[in-house]
């Protein structure tokens, strides 16, 4: 049921930690994948769609471009994301625009464009990447947490509204994952990323933070028929560590 032979998929943020693992997981199951990122050319895939998700015209056109490049569109993974740090009083207009633009507006635009294409073809699956912090916020990341709550809510709404069209829309909500997003944050705060990741692992009941593949496998499940009765779910993937 996790066989994706003949399926066509679009993945955003494909050059990042989780994105690259998702692309590899989808292709390993037989899917043909169009990769979107600012610079996705190094990612092995069937089609490359470089661009900036802050450009509304690019985000609006991505599902159609993926369908044109691959000959269909069965799966969309809205994975691209940015993190801004700080309390509301420390957040700039630029933080707000960036966070809302990449984490909420772009997936909104991509879903809005993809849903009619999928409906026309008889159905599909969309997986959005939220965060544990969208369900139970952590300190000092107010705008980021709010955007992840927004994408979780949008997923629940869309999961209800489009199930009758054969389109299943779900989200994953990871806790800490060992990717450039997490590691650059440590570097910026003056920590050695390897030691910081090891220390953080001790706070997780499973004994380590997630690797990108741990999240990619759950995304693969939600994109495949193995999750055929799931719509509007926000699935926490946290090694037993619930925030809050
Ligand atoms: P990452 O930084 O490795 O990858 C994010 C990718 O998104 C990058 O390749 C980046 O180029 C792309 N991107 C960002 N802004 C873009 C834009 N304007 N246009 C086009 N592409 C853009 O981060 P990651 O950890 O792999 O994050 C993937 C998703 O997982 C994000 O939505 C993130 O919020 C979520 N997440 C990550 C963690 C974690 O601990 N790493 C935890 C929970 C949720």
PDB file of C-alpha atoms and ligand atoms in Angstrom:
ATOM      1  CA  UNK A   1       0.000   0.000   0.000  1.00  0.00           C
ATOM      2  CA  UNK A   2       3.031   2.261   0.325  1.00  0.00           C
ATOM      3  CA  UNK A   3       3.887   1.553  -3.317  1.00  0.00           C
ATOM      4  CA  UNK A   4       3.815   4.837  -5.239  1.00  0.00           C
ATOM      5  CA  UNK A   5       4.698   3.524  -8.684  1.00  0.00           C
ATOM      6  CA  UNK A   6       3.219   5.821 -11.329  1.00  0.00           C
ATOM      7  CA  UNK A   7       2.392   8.606  -8.837  1.00  0.00           C
ATOM      8  CA  UNK A   8       3.545  12.184  -9.453  1.00  0.00           C
ATOM      9  CA  UNK A   9       4.593  14.323  -6.483  1.00  0.00           C
ATOM     10  CA  UNK A  10       5.564  17.922  -5.786  1.00  0.00           C
ATOM     11  CA  UNK A  11       7.826  18.624  -2.769  1.00  0.00           C
ATOM     12  CA  UNK A  12       8.656  22.137  -1.547  1.00  0.00           C
ATOM     13  CA  UNK A  13      11.744  22.889   0.510  1.00  0.00           C
ATOM     14  CA  UNK A  14      13.239  19.903  -1.323  1.00  0.00           C
ATOM     15  CA  UNK A  15      16.852  21.011  -0.822  1.00  0.00           C
ATOM     16  CA  UNK A  16      16.487  21.156   2.972  1.00  0.00           C
ATOM     17  CA  UNK A  17      16.942  18.472   5.615  1.00  0.00           C
ATOM     18  CA  UNK A  18      13.440  16.976   5.762  1.00  0.00           C
ATOM     19  CA  UNK A  19      12.667  17.871   2.122  1.00  0.00           C
ATOM     20  CA  UNK A  20      15.618  15.935   0.670  1.00  0.00           C
ATOM     21  CA  UNK A  21      14.700  12.891   2.788  1.00  0.00           C
ATOM     22  CA  UNK A  22      11.073  13.097   1.596  1.00  0.00           C
ATOM     23  CA  UNK A  23      12.144  13.277  -2.053  1.00  0.00           C
ATOM     24  CA  UNK A  24      14.373  10.211  -1.614  1.00  0.00           C
ATOM     25  CA  UNK A  25      11.625   8.295   0.233  1.00  0.00           C
ATOM     26  CA  UNK A  26       8.996   9.057  -2.438  1.00  0.00           C
ATOM     27  CA  UNK A  27      11.340   8.092  -5.282  1.00  0.00           C
ATOM     28  CA  UNK A  28      12.387   4.891  -3.501  1.00  0.00           C
ATOM     29  CA  UNK A  29       8.684   3.880  -3.549  1.00  0.00           C
ATOM     30  CA  UNK A  30       8.420   4.573  -7.283  1.00  0.00           C
ATOM     31  CA  UNK A  31       6.995   8.110  -7.386  1.00  0.00           C
ATOM     32  CA  UNK A  32       8.172  10.659  -9.920  1.00  0.00           C
ATOM     33  CA  UNK A  33       9.015  13.875  -8.103  1.00  0.00           C
ATOM     34  CA  UNK A  34       9.153  17.587  -8.983  1.00  0.00           C
ATOM     35  CA  UNK A  35      11.350  19.448  -6.518  1.00  0.00           C
ATOM     36  CA  UNK A  36      10.817  23.085  -5.547  1.00  0.00           C
ATOM     37  CA  UNK A  37      13.230  25.239  -3.589  1.00  0.00           C
ATOM     38  CA  UNK A  38      15.261  28.361  -4.156  1.00  0.00           C
ATOM     39  CA  UNK A  39      18.082  26.188  -5.534  1.00  0.00           C
ATOM     40  CA  UNK A  40      16.941  22.558  -5.929  1.00  0.00           C
ATOM     41  CA  UNK A  41      19.231  21.610  -8.836  1.00  0.00           C
ATOM     42  CA  UNK A  42      21.498  19.385  -6.725  1.00  0.00           C
ATOM     43  CA  UNK A  43      18.522  17.261  -5.601  1.00  0.00           C
ATOM     44  CA  UNK A  44      18.028  14.131  -7.732  1.00  0.00           C
ATOM     45  CA  UNK A  45      14.502  14.268  -9.136  1.00  0.00           C
ATOM     46  CA  UNK A  46      12.427  14.003 -12.302  1.00  0.00           C
ATOM     47  CA  UNK A  47      11.769  17.781 -12.511  1.00  0.00           C
ATOM     48  CA  UNK A  48      13.303  20.901 -10.966  1.00  0.00           C
ATOM     49  CA  UNK A  49      11.180  23.981 -10.284  1.00  0.00           C
ATOM     50  CA  UNK A  50      13.410  26.631  -8.687  1.00  0.00           C
ATOM     51  CA  UNK A  51      11.881  29.773  -7.235  1.00  0.00           C
ATOM     52  CA  UNK A  52      11.051  31.874  -4.198  1.00  0.00           C
ATOM     53  CA  UNK A  53       7.869  30.911  -2.347  1.00  0.00           C
ATOM     54  CA  UNK A  54       7.498  34.523  -1.233  1.00  0.00           C
ATOM     55  CA  UNK A  55       6.622  35.295  -4.874  1.00  0.00           C
ATOM     56  CA  UNK A  56       2.836  34.717  -5.015  1.00  0.00           C
ATOM     57  CA  UNK A  57       2.883  34.058  -8.766  1.00  0.00           C
ATOM     58  CA  UNK A  58       5.494  31.303  -8.309  1.00  0.00           C
ATOM     59  CA  UNK A  59       3.535  29.610  -5.500  1.00  0.00           C
ATOM     60  CA  UNK A  60       0.246  29.873  -7.429  1.00  0.00           C
ATOM     61  CA  UNK A  61       1.832  28.301 -10.519  1.00  0.00           C
ATOM     62  CA  UNK A  62       3.796  25.466  -8.821  1.00  0.00           C
ATOM     63  CA  UNK A  63       1.117  22.714  -8.895  1.00  0.00           C
ATOM     64  CA  UNK A  64       0.395  23.385 -12.576  1.00  0.00           C
ATOM     65  CA  UNK A  65       4.094  23.467 -13.378  1.00  0.00           C
ATOM     66  CA  UNK A  66       4.619  20.153 -11.566  1.00  0.00           C
ATOM     67  CA  UNK A  67       1.704  18.568 -13.413  1.00  0.00           C
ATOM     68  CA  UNK A  68       3.032  19.833 -16.748  1.00  0.00           C
ATOM     69  CA  UNK A  69       6.545  18.547 -15.996  1.00  0.00           C
ATOM     70  CA  UNK A  70       5.476  15.120 -14.688  1.00  0.00           C
ATOM     71  CA  UNK A  71       2.279  14.479 -16.630  1.00  0.00           C
ATOM     72  CA  UNK A  72       0.126  14.404 -13.482  1.00  0.00           C
ATOM     73  CA  UNK A  73      -0.125  15.487  -9.846  1.00  0.00           C
ATOM     74  CA  UNK A  74      -1.144  12.986  -7.168  1.00  0.00           C
ATOM     75  CA  UNK A  75       0.846  14.135  -4.123  1.00  0.00           C
ATOM     76  CA  UNK A  76       1.878  17.549  -2.768  1.00  0.00           C
ATOM     77  CA  UNK A  77       4.207  17.917   0.225  1.00  0.00           C
ATOM     78  CA  UNK A  78       4.231  21.465   1.612  1.00  0.00           C
ATOM     79  CA  UNK A  79       7.471  21.164   3.553  1.00  0.00           C
ATOM     80  CA  UNK A  80       9.358  24.452   3.044  1.00  0.00           C
ATOM     81  CA  UNK A  81       9.574  26.530   6.185  1.00  0.00           C
ATOM     82  CA  UNK A  82      11.523  29.214   8.005  1.00  0.00           C
ATOM     83  CA  UNK A  83      11.974  29.865  11.697  1.00  0.00           C
ATOM     84  CA  UNK A  84      12.161  33.288  13.278  1.00  0.00           C
ATOM     85  CA  UNK A  85      13.066  33.606  16.927  1.00  0.00           C
ATOM     86  CA  UNK A  86      11.942  35.937  19.686  1.00  0.00           C
ATOM     87  CA  UNK A  87       8.965  37.141  21.649  1.00  0.00           C
ATOM     88  CA  UNK A  88       6.383  39.334  19.875  1.00  0.00           C
ATOM     89  CA  UNK A  89       8.145  42.421  21.236  1.00  0.00           C
ATOM     90  CA  UNK A  90      11.381  41.273  19.575  1.00  0.00           C
ATOM     91  CA  UNK A  91       9.787  40.391  16.199  1.00  0.00           C
ATOM     92  CA  UNK A  92      10.187  42.741  13.248  1.00  0.00           C
ATOM     93  CA  UNK A  93       7.825  43.403  10.349  1.00  0.00           C
ATOM     94  CA  UNK A  94      10.308  41.451   8.229  1.00  0.00           C
ATOM     95  CA  UNK A  95      10.045  38.418  10.589  1.00  0.00           C
ATOM     96  CA  UNK A  96       6.264  38.588  10.308  1.00  0.00           C
ATOM     97  CA  UNK A  97       6.223  38.853   6.499  1.00  0.00           C
ATOM     98  CA  UNK A  98       8.808  36.093   6.044  1.00  0.00           C
ATOM     99  CA  UNK A  99       7.191  33.653   8.479  1.00  0.00           C
ATOM    100  CA  UNK A 100       3.647  34.176   7.290  1.00  0.00           C
ATOM    101  CA  UNK A 101       4.766  34.220   3.648  1.00  0.00           C
ATOM    102  CA  UNK A 102       6.710  30.944   3.623  1.00  0.00           C
ATOM    103  CA  UNK A 103       4.952  28.958   6.374  1.00  0.00           C
ATOM    104  CA  UNK A 104       1.314  29.908   5.740  1.00  0.00           C
ATOM    105  CA  UNK A 105       0.655  31.909   2.566  1.00  0.00           C
ATOM    106  CA  UNK A 106       2.710  29.698   0.223  1.00  0.00           C
ATOM    107  CA  UNK A 107       1.068  26.417   1.328  1.00  0.00           C
ATOM    108  CA  UNK A 108      -2.330  28.160   1.141  1.00  0.00           C
ATOM    109  CA  UNK A 109      -1.610  29.230  -2.446  1.00  0.00           C
ATOM    110  CA  UNK A 110      -0.206  25.804  -3.409  1.00  0.00           C
ATOM    111  CA  UNK A 111      -3.179  23.923  -1.914  1.00  0.00           C
ATOM    112  CA  UNK A 112      -5.634  26.322  -3.551  1.00  0.00           C
ATOM    113  CA  UNK A 113      -4.059  25.649  -6.935  1.00  0.00           C
ATOM    114  CA  UNK A 114      -3.450  21.911  -6.452  1.00  0.00           C
ATOM    115  CA  UNK A 115      -6.903  20.883  -5.162  1.00  0.00           C
ATOM    116  CA  UNK A 116      -8.818  21.532  -8.426  1.00  0.00           C
ATOM    117  CA  UNK A 117      -6.106  19.735 -10.435  1.00  0.00           C
ATOM    118  CA  UNK A 118      -6.293  16.725  -8.115  1.00  0.00           C
ATOM    119  CA  UNK A 119     -10.105  16.757  -8.103  1.00  0.00           C
ATOM    120  CA  UNK A 120     -10.130  16.763 -11.904  1.00  0.00           C
ATOM    121  CA  UNK A 121      -7.870  13.666 -11.847  1.00  0.00           C
ATOM    122  CA  UNK A 122     -10.026  11.827  -9.273  1.00  0.00           C
ATOM    123  CA  UNK A 123      -8.145  12.610  -6.051  1.00  0.00           C
ATOM    124  CA  UNK A 124      -4.775  12.903  -4.363  1.00  0.00           C
ATOM    125  CA  UNK A 125      -2.958  13.465  -1.100  1.00  0.00           C
ATOM    126  CA  UNK A 126      -1.476  16.619   0.417  1.00  0.00           C
ATOM    127  CA  UNK A 127       0.833  16.571   3.441  1.00  0.00           C
ATOM    128  CA  UNK A 128       1.731  19.809   5.214  1.00  0.00           C
ATOM    129  CA  UNK A 129       4.647  20.105   7.615  1.00  0.00           C
ATOM    130  CA  UNK A 130       3.480  21.800  10.821  1.00  0.00           C
ATOM    131  CA  UNK A 131       5.333  21.483  14.147  1.00  0.00           C
ATOM    132  CA  UNK A 132       4.741  20.336  17.734  1.00  0.00           C
ATOM    133  CA  UNK A 133       5.143  24.009  18.517  1.00  0.00           C
ATOM    134  CA  UNK A 134       2.022  24.735  16.482  1.00  0.00           C
ATOM    135  CA  UNK A 135       0.062  22.522  18.892  1.00  0.00           C
ATOM    136  CA  UNK A 136       1.717  23.504  22.185  1.00  0.00           C
ATOM    137  CA  UNK A 137       3.981  26.538  21.727  1.00  0.00           C
ATOM    138  CA  UNK A 138       7.480  26.748  23.146  1.00  0.00           C
ATOM    139  CA  UNK A 139       8.986  29.977  24.546  1.00  0.00           C
ATOM    140  CA  UNK A 140      10.556  32.836  22.571  1.00  0.00           C
ATOM    141  CA  UNK A 141       9.358  31.817  19.075  1.00  0.00           C
ATOM    142  CA  UNK A 142       5.938  33.513  19.047  1.00  0.00           C
ATOM    143  CA  UNK A 143       5.589  34.205  15.329  1.00  0.00           C
ATOM    144  CA  UNK A 144       6.958  30.785  14.266  1.00  0.00           C
ATOM    145  CA  UNK A 145       4.625  28.940  16.661  1.00  0.00           C
ATOM    146  CA  UNK A 146       1.656  30.949  15.414  1.00  0.00           C
ATOM    147  CA  UNK A 147       2.412  30.108  11.758  1.00  0.00           C
ATOM    148  CA  UNK A 148       2.625  26.405  12.592  1.00  0.00           C
ATOM    149  CA  UNK A 149      -0.694  26.595  14.468  1.00  0.00           C
ATOM    150  CA  UNK A 150      -2.140  28.279  11.364  1.00  0.00           C
ATOM    151  CA  UNK A 151      -0.975  25.540   8.984  1.00  0.00           C
ATOM    152  CA  UNK A 152      -2.240  22.864  11.404  1.00  0.00           C
ATOM    153  CA  UNK A 153      -5.668  24.543  11.474  1.00  0.00           C
ATOM    154  CA  UNK A 154      -5.720  25.036   7.699  1.00  0.00           C
ATOM    155  CA  UNK A 155      -4.935  21.319   7.322  1.00  0.00           C
ATOM    156  CA  UNK A 156      -7.854  20.346   9.573  1.00  0.00           C
ATOM    157  CA  UNK A 157     -10.203  22.644   7.608  1.00  0.00           C
ATOM    158  CA  UNK A 158      -9.034  21.450   4.194  1.00  0.00           C
ATOM    159  CA  UNK A 159      -9.056  17.819   5.318  1.00  0.00           C
ATOM    160  CA  UNK A 160     -12.795  18.156   6.020  1.00  0.00           C
ATOM    161  CA  UNK A 161     -13.678  20.322   3.062  1.00  0.00           C
ATOM    162  CA  UNK A 162     -12.013  18.289   0.304  1.00  0.00           C
ATOM    163  CA  UNK A 163     -12.389  14.676   1.465  1.00  0.00           C
ATOM    164  CA  UNK A 164     -15.503  14.303  -0.732  1.00  0.00           C
ATOM    165  CA  UNK A 165     -13.297  15.040  -3.764  1.00  0.00           C
ATOM    166  CA  UNK A 166     -11.042  12.096  -2.912  1.00  0.00           C
ATOM    167  CA  UNK A 167      -8.326  14.427  -1.672  1.00  0.00           C
ATOM    168  CA  UNK A 168      -6.810  13.574   1.709  1.00  0.00           C
ATOM    169  CA  UNK A 169      -5.069  16.475   3.419  1.00  0.00           C
ATOM    170  CA  UNK A 170      -3.033  15.800   6.565  1.00  0.00           C
ATOM    171  CA  UNK A 171      -0.045  17.230   8.417  1.00  0.00           C
ATOM    172  CA  UNK A 172       2.935  16.028  10.406  1.00  0.00           C
ATOM    173  CA  UNK A 173       3.987  17.900  13.531  1.00  0.00           C
ATOM    174  CA  UNK A 174       7.626  17.060  14.311  1.00  0.00           C
ATOM    175  CA  UNK A 175       9.487  18.029  17.447  1.00  0.00           C
ATOM    176  CA  UNK A 176      13.238  18.693  17.068  1.00  0.00           C
ATOM    177  CA  UNK A 177      14.800  17.300  13.871  1.00  0.00           C
ATOM    178  CA  UNK A 178      18.520  17.198  13.058  1.00  0.00           C
ATOM    179  CA  UNK A 179      18.446  19.496   9.990  1.00  0.00           C
ATOM    180  CA  UNK A 180      20.156  22.734   8.892  1.00  0.00           C
ATOM    181  CA  UNK A 181      17.220  24.682  10.407  1.00  0.00           C
ATOM    182  CA  UNK A 182      17.984  23.362  13.899  1.00  0.00           C
ATOM    183  CA  UNK A 183      21.781  23.267  13.530  1.00  0.00           C
ATOM    184  CA  UNK A 184      22.166  26.829  12.194  1.00  0.00           C
ATOM    185  CA  UNK A 185      20.097  28.009  15.156  1.00  0.00           C
ATOM    186  CA  UNK A 186      22.633  26.433  17.526  1.00  0.00           C
ATOM    187  CA  UNK A 187      25.557  27.946  15.605  1.00  0.00           C
ATOM    188  CA  UNK A 188      23.918  31.384  15.720  1.00  0.00           C
ATOM    189  CA  UNK A 189      23.621  31.080  19.504  1.00  0.00           C
ATOM    190  CA  UNK A 190      27.301  30.076  19.821  1.00  0.00           C
ATOM    191  CA  UNK A 191      26.848  26.311  20.461  1.00  0.00           C
ATOM    192  CA  UNK A 192      28.631  23.425  18.747  1.00  0.00           C
ATOM    193  CA  UNK A 193      25.760  21.802  16.787  1.00  0.00           C
ATOM    194  CA  UNK A 194      26.901  18.179  17.314  1.00  0.00           C
ATOM    195  CA  UNK A 195      27.144  18.543  21.108  1.00  0.00           C
ATOM    196  CA  UNK A 196      23.902  20.534  21.226  1.00  0.00           C
ATOM    197  CA  UNK A 197      22.060  17.848  19.227  1.00  0.00           C
ATOM    198  CA  UNK A 198      23.468  15.131  21.537  1.00  0.00           C
ATOM    199  CA  UNK A 199      22.428  17.103  24.650  1.00  0.00           C
ATOM    200  CA  UNK A 200      18.956  17.717  23.249  1.00  0.00           C
ATOM    201  CA  UNK A 201      18.638  13.986  22.529  1.00  0.00           C
ATOM    202  CA  UNK A 202      18.863  13.311  26.267  1.00  0.00           C
ATOM    203  CA  UNK A 203      15.588  15.225  26.773  1.00  0.00           C
ATOM    204  CA  UNK A 204      13.698  12.900  24.399  1.00  0.00           C
ATOM    205  CA  UNK A 205      12.182   9.690  25.845  1.00  0.00           C
ATOM    206  CA  UNK A 206      13.450   7.717  22.814  1.00  0.00           C
ATOM    207  CA  UNK A 207      16.973   9.000  23.614  1.00  0.00           C
ATOM    208  CA  UNK A 208      17.684  11.054  20.491  1.00  0.00           C
ATOM    209  CA  UNK A 209      16.131  13.835  18.437  1.00  0.00           C
ATOM    210  CA  UNK A 210      14.626  12.904  15.051  1.00  0.00           C
ATOM    211  CA  UNK A 211      16.654  12.429  11.903  1.00  0.00           C
ATOM    212  CA  UNK A 212      15.007  13.719   8.678  1.00  0.00           C
ATOM    213  CA  UNK A 213      14.244  10.121   7.605  1.00  0.00           C
ATOM    214  CA  UNK A 214      12.122   9.606  10.747  1.00  0.00           C
ATOM    215  CA  UNK A 215       9.815  12.391   9.588  1.00  0.00           C
ATOM    216  CA  UNK A 216       9.993  11.466   5.894  1.00  0.00           C
ATOM    217  CA  UNK A 217       8.682   7.954   6.619  1.00  0.00           C
ATOM    218  CA  UNK A 218       5.570   9.358   8.323  1.00  0.00           C
ATOM    219  CA  UNK A 219       5.042  11.799   5.442  1.00  0.00           C
ATOM    220  CA  UNK A 220       5.348   8.850   3.043  1.00  0.00           C
ATOM    221  CA  UNK A 221       2.657   7.001   5.007  1.00  0.00           C
ATOM    222  CA  UNK A 222       0.317  10.019   4.878  1.00  0.00           C
ATOM    223  CA  UNK A 223       0.948  10.427   1.140  1.00  0.00           C
ATOM    224  CA  UNK A 224       0.229   6.752   0.405  1.00  0.00           C
ATOM    225  CA  UNK A 225      -2.922   4.628   0.400  1.00  0.00           C
ATOM    226  CA  UNK A 226      -1.784   3.075   3.688  1.00  0.00           C
ATOM    227  CA  UNK A 227      -3.395   6.146   5.329  1.00  0.00           C
ATOM    228  CA  UNK A 228      -6.509   5.983   3.115  1.00  0.00           C
ATOM    229  CA  UNK A 229      -8.988   6.783   5.937  1.00  0.00           C
ATOM    230  CA  UNK A 230      -7.060   9.797   7.316  1.00  0.00           C
ATOM    231  CA  UNK A 231      -8.216  13.332   6.470  1.00  0.00           C
ATOM    232  CA  UNK A 232      -7.390  16.504   8.405  1.00  0.00           C
ATOM    233  CA  UNK A 233      -5.136  14.722  10.895  1.00  0.00           C
ATOM    234  CA  UNK A 234      -2.149  16.464  12.475  1.00  0.00           C
ATOM    235  CA  UNK A 235       0.230  13.644  13.403  1.00  0.00           C
ATOM    236  CA  UNK A 236       2.817  14.347  16.104  1.00  0.00           C
ATOM    237  CA  UNK A 237       6.194  12.732  15.503  1.00  0.00           C
ATOM    238  CA  UNK A 238       8.161  13.457  18.660  1.00  0.00           C
ATOM    239  CA  UNK A 239       9.962  10.393  20.071  1.00  0.00           C
ATOM    240  CA  UNK A 240       7.702  10.629  23.099  1.00  0.00           C
ATOM    241  CA  UNK A 241       8.603  14.251  23.890  1.00  0.00           C
ATOM    242  CA  UNK A 242       5.469  16.373  23.979  1.00  0.00           C
ATOM    243  CA  UNK A 243       6.215  20.092  24.333  1.00  0.00           C
ATOM    244  CA  UNK A 244       4.422  22.263  26.842  1.00  0.00           C
TER     245      UNK A 244
HETATM  246  P1  LIG B   1      15.675  23.320   6.345  1.00  0.00           P
HETATM  247  O1  LIG B   1      16.070  24.716   6.652  1.00  0.00           O
HETATM  248  O2  LIG B   1      16.706  22.259   6.265  1.00  0.00           O
HETATM  249  O3  LIG B   1      14.828  23.262   5.007  1.00  0.00           O
HETATM  250  C1  LIG B   1      13.847  24.231   4.670  1.00  0.00           C
HETATM  251  C2  LIG B   1      13.870  24.421   3.158  1.00  0.00           C
HETATM  252  O4  LIG B   1      12.863  25.384   2.807  1.00  0.00           O
HETATM  253  C3  LIG B   1      15.225  24.978   2.677  1.00  0.00           C
HETATM  254  O5  LIG B   1      15.776  24.142   1.662  1.00  0.00           O
HETATM  255  C4  LIG B   1      14.887  26.360   2.169  1.00  0.00           C
HETATM  256  O6  LIG B   1      15.664  26.779   1.053  1.00  0.00           O
HETATM  257  C5  LIG B   1      13.401  26.217   1.800  1.00  0.00           C
HETATM  258  N1  LIG B   1      12.797  27.546   1.785  1.00  0.00           N
HETATM  259  C6  LIG B   1      12.753  28.426   2.820  1.00  0.00           C
HETATM  260  N2  LIG B   1      12.259  29.599   2.389  1.00  0.00           N
HETATM  261  C7  LIG B   1      11.976  29.449   1.069  1.00  0.00           C
HETATM  262  C8  LIG B   1      11.464  30.319   0.071  1.00  0.00           C
HETATM  263  N3  LIG B   1      11.151  31.596   0.345  1.00  0.00           N
HETATM  264  N4  LIG B   1      11.311  29.845  -1.177  1.00  0.00           N
HETATM  265  C9  LIG B   1      11.647  28.563  -1.476  1.00  0.00           C
HETATM  266  N5  LIG B   1      12.138  27.700  -0.591  1.00  0.00           N
HETATM  267  C10 LIG B   1      12.311  28.141   0.676  1.00  0.00           C
HETATM  268  O7  LIG B   1      14.593  22.961   7.471  1.00  0.00           O
HETATM  269  P2  LIG B   1      13.885  21.603   7.869  1.00  0.00           P
HETATM  270  O8  LIG B   1      14.159  21.394   9.294  1.00  0.00           O
HETATM  271  O9  LIG B   1      14.117  20.518   6.890  1.00  0.00           O
HETATM  272  O10 LIG B   1      12.358  22.096   7.790  1.00  0.00           O
HETATM  273  C11 LIG B   1      11.367  21.528   6.961  1.00  0.00           C
HETATM  274  C12 LIG B   1      10.012  21.792   7.614  1.00  0.00           C
HETATM  275  O11 LIG B   1       9.965  21.125   8.879  1.00  0.00           O
HETATM  276  C13 LIG B   1       9.740  23.271   7.910  1.00  0.00           C
HETATM  277  O12 LIG B   1       8.408  23.580   7.583  1.00  0.00           O
HETATM  278  C14 LIG B   1       9.966  23.379   9.400  1.00  0.00           C
HETATM  279  O13 LIG B   1       9.253  24.443   9.988  1.00  0.00           O
HETATM  280  C15 LIG B   1       9.475  22.025   9.856  1.00  0.00           C
HETATM  281  N6  LIG B   1       9.957  21.616  11.194  1.00  0.00           N
HETATM  282  C16 LIG B   1      11.295  21.477  11.430  1.00  0.00           C
HETATM  283  C17 LIG B   1      11.732  21.117  12.705  1.00  0.00           C
HETATM  284  C18 LIG B   1      13.201  20.961  13.036  1.00  0.00           C
HETATM  285  O14 LIG B   1      13.543  20.797  14.235  1.00  0.00           O
HETATM  286  N7  LIG B   1      14.102  20.975  12.071  1.00  0.00           N
HETATM  287  C19 LIG B   1      10.782  20.866  13.717  1.00  0.00           C
HETATM  288  C20 LIG B   1       9.432  20.993  13.427  1.00  0.00           C
HETATM  289  C21 LIG B   1       9.020  21.373  12.160  1.00  0.00           C
END
